[in-house]
mmCIF file of C-alpha atoms in Angstrom:
data_model
loop_
_atom_site.group_PDB
_atom_site.id
_atom_site.type_symbol
_atom_site.label_atom_id
_atom_site.label_comp_id
_atom_site.label_asym_id
_atom_site.label_seq_id
_atom_site.Cartn_x
_atom_site.Cartn_y
_atom_site.Cartn_z
ATOM 1 C CA MET T 1 104.100 19.960 -62.336
ATOM 2 C CA ALA T 2 101.811 17.059 -61.408
ATOM 3 C CA ILE T 3 102.404 14.756 -58.478
ATOM 4 C CA LEU T 4 100.694 11.356 -58.218
ATOM 5 C CA LEU T 5 100.448 10.489 -54.523
ATOM 6 C CA PRO T 6 100.578 6.790 -53.537
ATOM 7 C CA GLN T 7 97.373 4.835 -53.809
ATOM 8 C CA GLN T 8 95.815 4.323 -50.390
ATOM 9 C CA PHE T 9 93.670 1.362 -49.380
ATOM 10 C CA PHE T 10 90.674 1.964 -47.099
ATOM 11 C CA ASN T 11 88.725 -0.439 -44.916
ATOM 12 C CA LEU T 12 86.218 1.547 -42.908
ATOM 13 C CA ALA T 13 83.693 0.233 -40.430
ATOM 14 C CA ALA T 14 80.060 1.433 -40.472
ATOM 15 C CA SER T 15 79.534 5.127 -39.613
ATOM 16 C CA VAL T 16 83.224 6.030 -39.765
ATOM 17 C CA GLY T 17 84.893 8.953 -41.521
ATOM 18 C CA LYS T 18 88.560 9.415 -42.382
ATOM 19 C CA SER T 19 90.572 12.060 -44.151
ATOM 20 C CA TYR T 20 92.954 10.788 -46.877
ATOM 21 C CA TYR T 21 94.367 14.110 -48.179
ATOM 22 C CA GLU T 22 94.788 17.493 -46.517
ATOM 23 C CA ASN T 23 96.346 20.676 -47.870
ATOM 24 C CA LEU T 24 96.120 23.312 -45.173
ATOM 25 C CA ALA T 25 98.330 25.796 -47.038
ATOM 26 C CA GLY T 26 95.651 27.290 -49.245
ATOM 27 C CA GLY T 27 94.494 24.432 -51.493
ATOM 28 C CA ILE T 28 95.798 22.884 -54.683
ATOM 29 C CA ASN T 29 94.258 21.688 -57.935
ATOM 30 C CA ALA T 30 93.886 17.908 -57.848
ATOM 31 C CA ALA T 31 92.194 14.830 -59.273
ATOM 32 C CA VAL T 32 90.667 12.379 -56.771
ATOM 33 C CA THR T 33 89.801 8.808 -57.700
ATOM 34 C CA VAL T 34 87.875 6.465 -55.398
ATOM 35 C CA GLN T 35 87.311 2.772 -56.203
ATOM 36 C CA ASN T 36 84.593 1.258 -53.928
ATOM 37 C CA ASN T 37 85.031 -2.506 -53.907
ATOM 38 C CA SER T 38 82.482 -3.230 -51.187
ATOM 39 C CA GLU T 39 78.798 -4.123 -51.237
ATOM 40 C CA ASN T 40 77.950 -0.820 -49.421
ATOM 41 C CA PRO T 41 78.143 2.729 -50.637
ATOM 42 C CA VAL T 42 80.849 5.130 -49.484
ATOM 43 C CA SER T 43 80.741 8.952 -49.565
ATOM 44 C CA LEU T 44 83.582 11.105 -50.815
ATOM 45 C CA VAL T 45 83.634 14.416 -48.953
ATOM 46 C CA ILE T 46 85.423 17.281 -50.742
ATOM 47 C CA THR T 47 86.391 20.583 -49.062
ATOM 48 C CA ARG T 48 87.632 23.441 -51.249
ATOM 49 C CA VAL T 49 88.785 26.982 -50.686
ATOM 50 C CA ASP T 50 85.863 29.420 -50.264
ATOM 51 C CA ALA T 51 83.305 26.839 -51.435
ATOM 52 C CA PRO T 52 80.691 24.721 -49.741
ATOM 53 C CA VAL T 53 81.577 21.177 -48.704
ATOM 54 C CA ILE T 54 80.407 18.695 -51.389
ATOM 55 C CA THR T 55 79.596 15.000 -50.809
ATOM 56 C CA TYR T 56 79.448 12.381 -53.564
ATOM 57 C CA GLU T 57 78.041 8.934 -52.867
ATOM 58 C CA ILE T 58 79.867 6.123 -54.616
ATOM 59 C CA PRO T 59 77.579 3.069 -54.965
ATOM 60 C CA ALA T 60 78.757 -0.470 -54.307
ATOM 61 C CA LEU T 61 81.274 -1.867 -56.758
ATOM 62 C CA ASN T 62 81.737 1.492 -58.565
ATOM 63 C CA SER T 63 84.347 4.221 -58.927
ATOM 64 C CA LEU T 64 84.447 8.003 -59.230
ATOM 65 C CA THR T 65 87.098 10.409 -60.484
ATOM 66 C CA LEU T 66 86.825 14.157 -59.853
ATOM 67 C CA SER T 67 88.909 17.136 -60.957
ATOM 68 C CA VAL T 68 88.888 19.656 -58.070
ATOM 69 C CA ASN T 69 90.139 23.243 -57.967
ATOM 70 C CA LEU T 70 91.774 24.426 -54.760
ATOM 71 C CA LEU T 71 91.291 21.162 -52.811
ATOM 72 C CA LEU T 72 91.761 21.425 -49.061
ATOM 73 C CA VAL T 73 90.519 18.030 -47.816
ATOM 74 C CA ALA T 74 89.418 14.727 -49.408
ATOM 75 C CA ALA T 75 87.784 12.350 -46.944
ATOM 76 C CA LEU T 76 85.647 9.199 -47.018
ATOM 77 C CA LEU T 77 82.536 8.527 -44.905
ATOM 78 C CA THR T 78 80.610 5.293 -44.515
ATOM 79 C CA GLY T 79 76.905 4.932 -43.720
ATOM 80 C CA ALA T 80 75.164 1.935 -42.193
ATOM 81 C CA GLY T 81 77.629 -0.584 -43.667
ATOM 82 C CA ALA T 82 81.363 -1.006 -43.830
ATOM 83 C CA ALA T 83 83.240 -0.175 -47.048
ATOM 84 C CA PHE T 84 86.625 -0.940 -48.559
ATOM 85 C CA GLY T 85 88.580 -0.033 -51.677
ATOM 86 C CA THR T 86 91.152 2.473 -52.822
ATOM 87 C CA ILE T 87 91.584 6.245 -53.016
ATOM 88 C CA GLU T 88 94.213 8.089 -55.068
ATOM 89 C CA VAL T 89 95.032 11.810 -55.334
ATOM 90 C CA ALA T 90 97.023 13.510 -58.087
ATOM 91 C CA THR T 91 97.910 17.141 -57.528
ATOM 92 C CA SER T 92 99.022 19.850 -59.951
ATOM 93 C CA ASP T 93 100.198 23.410 -59.511
ATOM 94 C CA PHE T 94 99.363 24.787 -62.964
#
């Protein structure tokens, strides 16, 4: 069964990080989509079960969709400039 969680809007100041999805019960398969509508890049930080933390930089005015096995945490992190846009997570248990 797949569950599409509500789309979340983010508006982060420079040098700020925020978690937008957490599964502390052992992880779940998911798809994460980030739409960066700002003039500055934003980093998507993915934490998975028994795997290193991975960071993807999403350039200004771009988007990224990832399929992730056993997702624990999906967070966003800004650099020297503020960023805004949307993040959406869809989970599945198959």
